[in-house]
Coordinates of C-alpha atoms and ligand atoms in Angstrom, one line a residue:
Chain O
M568 CA 31.2 23.7 -19.7
H569 CA 28.1 25.3 -17.9
Q570 CA 24.8 23.5 -18.4
T571 CA 21.7 25.4 -18.6
E572 CA 18.5 24.8 -16.4
K573 CA 16.9 24.2 -19.9
E574 CA 19.5 21.5 -20.8
T575 CA 19.4 19.9 -17.6
A576 CA 15.7 19.7 -17.9
E577 CA 16.0 18.2 -21.2
L578 CA 18.5 15.5 -19.6
I579 CA 16.1 14.7 -17.1
K580 CA 13.5 13.9 -19.6
Q581 CA 15.9 11.8 -21.5
I582 CA 17.1 9.9 -18.7
S583 CA 13.9 9.3 -17.2
G584 CA 12.3 8.3 -20.2
S585 CA 9.3 9.9 -19.1
D586 CA 6.6 11.9 -21.4
V587 CA 5.9 14.9 -18.9
K588 CA 3.8 16.4 -21.6
K589 CA 1.2 13.9 -21.3
C590 CA 0.3 15.1 -17.7
M591 CA -3.0 16.2 -17.4
K592 CA -2.5 17.5 -13.6
C593 CA -5.1 15.3 -12.1
G594 CA -3.1 14.9 -8.8
K595 CA -3.5 11.2 -8.5
C596 CA 0.3 10.6 -8.2
S597 CA 0.7 13.0 -5.2
A598 CA -2.8 11.8 -3.6
T599 CA -1.2 8.4 -3.4
C600 CA 2.3 9.2 -2.6
P601 CA 3.2 7.6 1.0
A602 CA 5.9 10.3 1.2
Y603 CA 3.9 13.4 0.6
G604 CA 4.1 14.6 4.0
E605 CA 7.9 14.4 3.8
M606 CA 8.6 15.9 0.6
K607 CA 8.7 19.8 -0.3
F608 CA 7.6 18.9 -3.9
H609 CA 5.2 16.3 -4.7
P610 CA 5.1 14.1 -7.8
H611 CA 2.7 16.0 -9.9
Q612 CA 4.8 19.1 -9.1
F613 CA 8.2 17.4 -10.4
V614 CA 6.3 16.4 -13.6
T615 CA 5.3 20.0 -14.3
M616 CA 8.5 21.5 -13.2
V617 CA 10.3 19.4 -15.6
A618 CA 8.0 20.2 -18.5
H619 CA 8.5 23.8 -17.8
G620 CA 12.1 23.5 -17.6
K621 CA 12.3 24.5 -14.0
V622 CA 14.5 22.3 -12.4
D623 CA 17.3 23.9 -10.6
E624 CA 15.2 24.2 -7.4
L625 CA 14.3 20.4 -7.6
L626 CA 18.0 19.5 -7.9
R627 CA 18.9 21.4 -4.6
D628 CA 15.8 20.1 -2.7
E629 CA 17.1 17.5 -0.3
T630 CA 13.7 16.2 0.7
V631 CA 13.6 14.6 -2.9
T632 CA 15.5 11.7 -1.0
R633 CA 12.4 10.9 1.0
C634 CA 10.8 9.3 -2.0
L635 CA 10.4 5.5 -1.2
S636 CA 10.7 4.3 -4.7
C637 CA 7.2 2.5 -4.1
F638 CA 6.3 2.9 -7.7
A639 CA 2.7 4.0 -6.5
C640 CA 2.8 7.1 -8.6
V641 CA 3.9 5.0 -11.7
E642 CA 1.0 2.4 -11.2
R643 CA -1.6 4.8 -10.7
C644 CA -0.9 7.5 -13.1
P645 CA -3.8 7.4 -15.4
R646 CA -1.4 9.0 -18.6
G647 CA 1.3 6.6 -18.0
V648 CA 3.6 9.5 -16.9
E649 CA 6.0 7.9 -14.7
P650 CA 6.4 10.5 -12.0
E651 CA 9.0 8.4 -10.1
N652 CA 11.1 7.9 -12.9
V653 CA 11.4 11.8 -13.0
V654 CA 12.2 11.9 -9.3
A655 CA 15.0 9.1 -9.7
A656 CA 16.4 11.1 -12.8
I657 CA 16.7 14.1 -10.4
R658 CA 18.3 12.3 -7.4
V659 CA 20.8 10.7 -9.9
L660 CA 21.8 13.9 -11.3
A661 CA 22.1 15.3 -8.0
E662 CA 24.1 12.7 -6.7
R663 CA 26.4 12.6 -9.8
E664 CA 27.9 16.1 -8.7
Q665 CA 30.7 16.4 -6.2
G666 CA 29.5 16.2 -2.7
G667 CA 26.1 14.8 -3.9
S668 CA 26.3 11.8 -1.8
N669 CA 23.7 11.2 1.1
F670 CA 25.4 8.2 2.5
V671 CA 28.9 7.3 2.9
P672 CA 30.4 3.8 3.9
D673 CA 31.6 5.3 7.1
E674 CA 28.1 5.4 8.4
V675 CA 27.6 1.7 8.2
P676 CA 29.6 0.3 11.2
A677 CA 27.6 2.7 13.6
L678 CA 24.4 1.7 11.8
I679 CA 24.8 -2.2 12.3
A680 CA 26.6 -1.8 15.7
A681 CA 23.3 -0.2 16.9
D682 CA 21.0 -2.8 15.2
K683 CA 22.1 -6.1 14.3
E684 CA 19.2 -6.9 12.3
I685 CA 19.5 -4.4 9.5
P686 CA 19.4 -6.7 6.4
Q687 CA 22.2 -6.2 3.7
Q688 CA 19.6 -5.3 1.3
A689 CA 18.7 -2.1 3.2
L690 CA 22.3 -1.3 3.1
V691 CA 22.7 -2.2 -0.6
S692 CA 19.7 -0.1 -1.3
A693 CA 21.0 2.9 0.5
F694 CA 24.2 2.9 -1.5
R695 CA 22.0 2.6 -4.7
R696 CA 19.8 5.3 -3.8
Y697 CA 21.4 8.0 -1.9
R698 CA 24.7 8.1 -3.6
K699 CA 26.7 7.3 -6.8
Chain I
M660 CA 13.6 -31.2 -11.4
T661 CA 16.4 -28.6 -11.2
Y662 CA 16.1 -24.7 -11.7
T663 CA 18.7 -22.1 -11.7
Y664 CA 18.1 -20.0 -8.3
Y665 CA 19.5 -16.4 -7.6
P666 CA 19.5 -16.2 -3.8
G667 CA 20.8 -12.7 -3.5
C668 CA 23.1 -11.2 -0.7
T669 CA 20.6 -11.1 2.1
L670 CA 19.5 -14.6 1.9
K671 CA 23.1 -15.5 2.5
T672 CA 23.4 -13.3 5.5
K673 CA 20.5 -12.0 7.5
A674 CA 17.8 -13.9 5.8
Q675 CA 19.4 -17.3 5.7
D676 CA 16.2 -18.8 7.2
L677 CA 14.2 -17.5 4.2
D678 CA 16.5 -19.3 2.0
Y679 CA 16.8 -22.2 3.9
Y680 CA 13.0 -22.8 4.6
G681 CA 12.5 -22.2 0.8
R682 CA 15.1 -24.7 -0.4
E683 CA 13.9 -27.4 2.0
S684 CA 10.3 -27.2 1.1
L685 CA 11.0 -27.4 -2.5
K686 CA 13.2 -30.5 -1.9
A687 CA 10.4 -32.1 -0.3
L688 CA 8.1 -31.4 -3.5
G689 CA 10.8 -32.7 -5.5
I690 CA 12.6 -29.6 -7.1
T691 CA 16.3 -28.4 -6.5
L692 CA 17.5 -25.2 -6.6
E693 CA 21.0 -24.8 -8.1
E694 CA 22.9 -21.5 -7.7
P695 CA 25.1 -20.1 -10.7
D696 CA 28.7 -20.0 -10.1
E697 CA 30.0 -16.6 -8.7
W698 CA 26.7 -14.7 -9.0
Q699 CA 26.8 -11.1 -7.5
C700 CA 24.7 -8.9 -5.6
C701 CA 22.0 -7.5 -8.0
G702 CA 22.1 -4.0 -6.1
A703 CA 18.5 -4.3 -4.5
V704 CA 17.4 -1.2 -6.5
Y705 CA 16.5 -0.9 -10.1
P706 CA 18.6 1.9 -11.6
I707 CA 15.8 3.7 -13.0
A708 CA 18.0 6.3 -15.3
R709 CA 18.2 5.0 -18.6
D710 CA 21.9 5.9 -18.9
E711 CA 22.8 3.6 -16.3
I712 CA 24.6 0.6 -17.4
A713 CA 27.2 -0.7 -15.3
T714 CA 24.7 -0.8 -12.2
K715 CA 22.9 -3.3 -14.2
L716 CA 25.6 -5.7 -15.2
S717 CA 25.5 -8.1 -12.2
A718 CA 21.7 -8.8 -13.1
V719 CA 22.4 -9.5 -16.6
R720 CA 25.4 -11.9 -15.7
A721 CA 22.9 -14.0 -13.6
L722 CA 20.4 -13.9 -16.2
A723 CA 22.9 -15.2 -19.0
A724 CA 24.1 -17.8 -16.4
A725 CA 20.5 -19.1 -16.3
R726 CA 20.0 -18.9 -19.9
D727 CA 23.3 -20.8 -20.4
N728 CA 21.7 -23.5 -18.0
A729 CA 18.5 -23.8 -20.1
S730 CA 16.6 -22.7 -17.0
P731 CA 14.5 -20.1 -16.0
L732 CA 15.8 -17.8 -13.3
I733 CA 14.2 -18.5 -9.8
T734 CA 14.1 -15.6 -7.2
L735 CA 12.9 -15.4 -3.8
C736 CA 13.7 -11.9 -2.2
S737 CA 11.3 -9.3 -3.6
A738 CA 14.0 -6.9 -4.3
C739 CA 16.0 -9.3 -6.3
H740 CA 12.9 -10.4 -8.3
H741 CA 12.2 -6.7 -9.2
V742 CA 15.6 -5.9 -10.4
L743 CA 16.0 -9.0 -12.4
T744 CA 12.9 -8.9 -13.8
R745 CA 13.2 -5.0 -14.9
V746 CA 16.9 -5.3 -16.0
N747 CA 15.9 -8.3 -18.3
D748 CA 13.0 -6.3 -19.6
D749 CA 15.7 -3.6 -20.5
M750 CA 17.7 -6.3 -22.3
R751 CA 14.8 -7.2 -24.2
R752 CA 13.6 -3.7 -25.0
D753 CA 16.0 -1.2 -24.6
E754 CA 18.7 -1.3 -27.5
N755 CA 21.1 1.1 -25.8
V756 CA 21.3 -0.9 -22.6
R757 CA 21.3 -4.2 -24.6
T758 CA 24.3 -3.0 -26.9
K759 CA 26.3 -1.6 -24.1
A760 CA 26.0 -4.2 -21.6
N761 CA 27.0 -6.9 -24.3
N762 CA 30.0 -4.7 -25.3
Y763 CA 31.2 -4.7 -21.8
L764 CA 30.6 -8.3 -20.9
K765 CA 31.8 -9.9 -24.2
L766 CA 29.7 -13.0 -23.2
D767 CA 30.2 -16.2 -25.5
V768 CA 26.7 -15.6 -26.8
P769 CA 25.4 -12.0 -26.2
Y770 CA 22.4 -11.8 -23.9
E771 CA 19.1 -10.5 -25.3
G772 CA 16.8 -11.2 -22.5
E773 CA 16.1 -14.8 -23.4
T774 CA 15.7 -15.8 -19.7
E775 CA 12.3 -16.2 -17.9
V776 CA 12.6 -14.7 -14.2
I777 CA 10.3 -16.5 -11.9
H778 CA 9.3 -15.9 -8.3
Y779 CA 9.1 -18.6 -5.9
L780 CA 5.5 -18.1 -5.6
Q781 CA 5.0 -18.3 -9.1
L782 CA 7.1 -21.6 -9.3
L783 CA 4.9 -23.0 -6.5
R784 CA 1.7 -22.0 -8.5
D785 CA 2.5 -22.6 -12.1
K786 CA 5.2 -25.4 -12.0
I787 CA 3.7 -27.5 -9.0
G788 CA 0.4 -26.1 -8.8
F789 CA -1.1 -24.9 -5.6
E790 CA -3.6 -27.8 -5.7
N791 CA -0.7 -30.2 -5.5
I792 CA 0.6 -28.4 -2.5
A793 CA -2.5 -28.7 -0.8
K794 CA -2.3 -32.4 -1.2
A795 CA 1.4 -32.4 -0.1
V796 CA 0.5 -30.4 3.2
K797 CA 0.7 -32.6 6.4
N798 CA 0.0 -29.9 9.1
P799 CA -3.0 -27.9 7.6
L800 CA -2.3 -24.4 9.3
K801 CA -6.2 -24.4 10.3
G802 CA -7.7 -21.6 12.1
R803 CA -4.7 -19.4 11.6
K804 CA -5.7 -15.8 10.2
I805 CA -3.0 -14.6 8.1
G806 CA -2.7 -11.4 6.0
A807 CA -0.2 -11.4 3.1
Y808 CA 1.9 -8.4 2.8
Y809 CA 2.9 -7.9 -0.9
G810 CA 4.6 -4.5 -0.5
C811 CA 5.6 -2.8 -3.7
L812 CA 8.5 -4.6 -5.5
L813 CA 6.8 -7.6 -6.6
L814 CA 3.8 -5.7 -8.0
R815 CA 4.8 -2.7 -9.3
P816 CA 5.2 -1.3 -12.3
S817 CA 2.9 -4.0 -13.3
K818 CA 3.5 -3.2 -17.0
V819 CA 7.0 -4.8 -16.3
M820 CA 6.4 -6.9 -13.3
R821 CA 3.4 -8.9 -14.5
F822 CA 3.2 -10.7 -11.2
D823 CA -0.3 -10.2 -10.3
D824 CA -3.1 -7.8 -10.3
P825 CA -1.4 -4.7 -8.7
E826 CA -4.5 -3.3 -7.0
N827 CA -6.1 -6.6 -6.0
P828 CA -3.5 -9.3 -5.9
H829 CA -4.4 -12.7 -4.7
I830 CA -1.5 -15.1 -5.4
I831 CA -0.4 -15.1 -1.7
E832 CA -4.1 -15.5 -0.5
D833 CA -4.4 -18.5 -2.8
F834 CA -1.0 -19.6 -1.0
I835 CA -2.2 -19.4 2.3
K836 CA -5.5 -21.1 1.5
A837 CA -3.5 -23.9 -0.2
L838 CA -1.8 -24.5 3.3
G839 CA -5.1 -24.8 5.1
A840 CA -5.0 -21.2 6.8
T841 CA -7.3 -18.4 6.4
P842 CA -6.3 -15.4 4.4
V843 CA -7.3 -11.9 5.7
I844 CA -7.7 -9.3 3.0
Y845 CA -6.7 -6.0 4.2
G846 CA -6.5 -2.7 1.7
M847 CA -2.9 -1.7 2.6
R848 CA -1.3 -4.9 1.7
N849 CA 0.2 -3.3 -1.6
E850 CA 1.4 -0.1 0.1
C851 CA 4.9 0.8 1.0
C852 CA 6.5 -0.1 4.3
G853 CA 9.0 2.7 3.8
G854 CA 11.9 0.3 2.8
Y855 CA 15.4 1.7 3.0
V856 CA 14.3 4.9 4.1
T857 CA 14.2 3.3 7.5
L858 CA 18.3 3.8 7.8
K859 CA 17.9 7.6 7.2
D860 CA 14.5 8.5 8.6
E861 CA 13.2 5.9 10.8
A862 CA 10.1 7.7 11.8
Q863 CA 9.0 7.8 8.3
A864 CA 9.4 4.1 7.9
A865 CA 7.7 3.6 11.3
E866 CA 4.7 5.6 10.5
N867 CA 4.3 3.7 7.0
T868 CA 4.8 0.3 8.6
N869 CA 2.3 1.2 11.5
R870 CA -0.5 2.0 9.3
I871 CA 0.0 -1.3 7.5
I872 CA -0.2 -3.2 10.5
R873 CA -3.1 -1.5 12.0
N874 CA -4.9 -2.0 8.9
A875 CA -4.1 -5.6 8.7
A876 CA -4.9 -6.1 12.6
S877 CA -8.2 -4.0 12.0
K878 CA -9.6 -6.7 9.5
G879 CA -8.7 -9.7 12.0
A880 CA -5.2 -10.7 10.8
E881 CA -3.2 -12.4 13.7
E882 CA -0.1 -12.9 11.4
L883 CA 1.6 -11.3 8.3
I884 CA 3.7 -13.0 5.9
T885 CA 6.2 -11.4 3.3
A886 CA 8.9 -12.7 1.0
C887 CA 11.1 -9.6 1.4
P888 CA 13.9 -9.2 3.9
L889 CA 13.6 -5.5 4.2
C890 CA 9.9 -5.6 4.6
M891 CA 10.6 -8.3 7.3
Y892 CA 13.0 -6.0 9.0
N893 CA 10.4 -3.0 9.1
L894 CA 7.5 -5.0 9.9
R895 CA 9.4 -6.5 13.1
K896 CA 10.9 -3.4 14.0
H897 CA 8.0 -1.1 14.0
S898 CA 5.4 -3.4 15.4
D899 CA 4.3 -3.8 19.0
G900 CA 4.9 -7.7 18.8
T901 CA 1.3 -8.5 18.9
I902 CA 1.2 -9.7 15.4
K903 CA 3.6 -12.6 14.1
I904 CA 5.4 -11.9 11.2
S905 CA 7.3 -14.8 9.0
Y906 CA 8.6 -15.4 5.7
I907 CA 6.2 -17.2 3.3
T908 CA 8.8 -20.1 3.1
E909 CA 8.5 -20.7 6.8
L910 CA 4.9 -21.2 6.4
L911 CA 5.4 -23.5 3.7
Y912 CA 8.0 -25.6 5.7
D913 CA 5.6 -25.8 8.7
A914 CA 2.7 -26.8 6.5
L915 CA 4.7 -29.6 4.9
G916 CA 5.5 -31.1 8.3
L917 CA 9.3 -30.5 7.6
R918 CA 9.7 -28.7 11.2
E919 CA 8.8 -32.2 12.7
E920 CA 11.5 -33.8 10.4
L921 CA 14.5 -31.3 10.1
G922 CA 13.8 -28.9 12.9
D923 CA 14.4 -25.0 12.7
A924 CA 16.7 -23.3 10.1
P925 CA 20.3 -23.5 11.3
E926 CA 21.5 -20.5 13.2
A927 CA 22.4 -17.7 10.9
C928 CA 26.2 -17.6 10.4
E929 CA 27.9 -14.2 10.9
T930 CA 31.5 -15.1 9.7
A931 CA 30.7 -15.5 5.8
D932 CA 34.1 -16.7 5.2
G933 CA 33.1 -20.5 4.2
S934 CA 34.7 -21.7 7.4
A935 CA 32.0 -21.8 9.8
A936 CA 30.7 -25.6 10.7
G937 CA 27.0 -26.3 10.1
C938 CA 27.3 -24.0 6.8
A939 CA 23.9 -23.4 5.4
C940 CA 24.6 -22.0 2.3
G941 CA 26.8 -24.7 0.7
R942 CA 30.0 -22.6 -0.1
T943 CA 31.8 -24.6 2.6
E944 CA 31.2 -27.6 0.4
K945 CA 32.4 -26.0 -2.7
A946 CA 35.5 -24.9 -0.9
E947 CA 36.6 -28.4 -0.1
Ligands
SF4_778 S1 7.6 6.5 -5.7 FE1 8.2 8.3 -4.5 S2 7.2 10.0 -5.5 FE2 6.2 7.9 -6.2 S3 4.8 7.6 -5.0 FE3 6.3 6.4 -4.1 S4 7.3 7.8 -2.6 FE4 5.9 9.0 -3.8
SF4_779 S1 -1.2 11.0 -11.9 FE1 -0.2 11.3 -13.9 S2 -1.4 12.7 -15.1 FE2 -2.2 13.0 -13.0 S3 -0.8 14.6 -12.1 FE3 0.2 12.8 -11.7 S4 1.7 12.5 -13.6 FE4 0.1 14.1 -14.0
SF4_780 S1 18.0 -7.8 -3.5 FE1 19.2 -8.1 -2.0 S2 19.5 -9.3 -1.3 FE2 18.6 -9.2 -3.0 S3 20.4 -9.7 -4.2 FE3 19.6 -8.0 -4.5 S4 20.5 -6.7 -3.1 FE4 21.4 -8.4 -2.7
SF4_781 S1 30.2 -19.1 6.5 FE1 29.2 -20.9 5.8 S2 27.0 -20.2 6.1 FE2 28.3 -18.3 6.5 S3 28.1 -17.3 4.5 FE3 29.8 -18.7 4.6 S4 29.3 -20.3 3.7 FE4 27.5 -19.7 4.3

C-alpha cells in the first residue's frame, strides 16, 4: 500500500506530537541550532514543510542525521512547537524503511580499535539515533 | 540510608571511575547505593516518536524495580537520567505508552510512573544538603577555578526534566562552592558538545566542543566538570589539554579526603565477564 505525501505528513504530526500550526515563524529554533550549518533544512523549515504536507524531500535528506538531539530548539521555541520532535519523527520514519539505517554493527570494531576511549554510551546512542 | 541506583552500561565499562568515586563519596556521607537485579541498558537516547514502545521497556523495568524497593531511583550518567525521567513522564501521562508497556511487561503490579527519578546532584542537594557536604569537606578545593559543564541532557526539555533553570542553571556551581572551589560562569555551559555525532562526523563534534572550551577558558576556568561520559569523551578528545576535565564525583571524592584514604579508582576492567580480580562493580561477588 502506498502512502501519499500528505498521509506521511499526518503520521509525522501524530508520532512527533508536535502542533506545527502553532509556529509563528520567528526562526528562534534555527538561530539557536548548533547544527545549523550542517543541515540542508533548518528546524523552522521542518516545521513549516510538515505543516504544508511537503515531507518527501525531508525524508530523503541525509543531512537530517546531523541534528544532535540537543533540545535547544525545543526549549527555546516561544510557541511550544518542539521542532526536534518533528526532526526525530522524520528520522525514525526514514530509518524504518528498508536500507534506512545509517549505522551498522559491523562499523563498531573498527571504531573502537581506532579509539579505545569511545564510551559505550556513544555506541548505544548511535544505534538508537542512526538506525532502527 | 539506602537508595536504589541505576548506574547504566557506561558506568560499568568506560566510566567505572565516575561510578566508583560516586559510590565511595556517598558511603562516606552515610548513603549506600543498591542496584536492582538484572537492570538493562536504557538505550542512552530517549525515543521521541510516540509510537515507540519496545525501546522504552528497559527504562520501565528499572523504574518499576525502584518502586518495588520503595525507593527513588538514583541516576548519575546524564543520559540515563534523561531517558529514565522522560520514560517515567510517559508512563504517567501517555495512556497509550502506559497501557502497551504494561500489557507487554505483565508486572505483578502495573507501573504507572510512581517512582521519583533523582539525579546524584539532586540527592546531594536535597537529601544531604550542600551545607552538610561543605561541613564534611576535609580538603577544601581552595583556589581552583572550575567551570560546570551541564550540556543538554540534564536540563532540556525543562518542562519534563525539571532539573534546574535551563538557561541559567546553578546546581553544579553551588556544588563547586560547597567543596570550597570557585565556580566560573560561562555562557556556553548549557550548549551541546556534539554528543554521539562524534562517531559519524567528528569535525562537527570537535567544533562544538572547542567553542565551549574556548568560552570557558575565556572566562577564567582552569578546569571543567561533567556528569556525562559522552561529554567527558568529547571534551577530552577535542581539547588541547590545557584545561583539566573531571567527573563531578571525582571532585567530591577529593574534597572529602577520600583519595588519601582509599587511593585512585581501581583500573577499569575490560573483560566484563565477572572474573577479573579487583572487580569494582560487584558482579563478581554476586556470582560467588
Ligand atoms: S535538537 Fe537538532 S534541530 Fe534542534 S537545535 Fe538541537 S541540533 Fe538543532
Ligand atoms: S522557534 Fe518555534 S515558533 Fe519560532 S520558528 Fe521555530 S518552531 Fe516556529
Ligand atoms: S545512558 Fe548509557 S550508559 Fe547510561 S544506561 Fe543509558 S545507555 Fe547505558
Ligand atoms: S569483570 Fe568485574 S569489574 Fe569488570 S565488569 Fe565484570 S564484574 Fe565489573
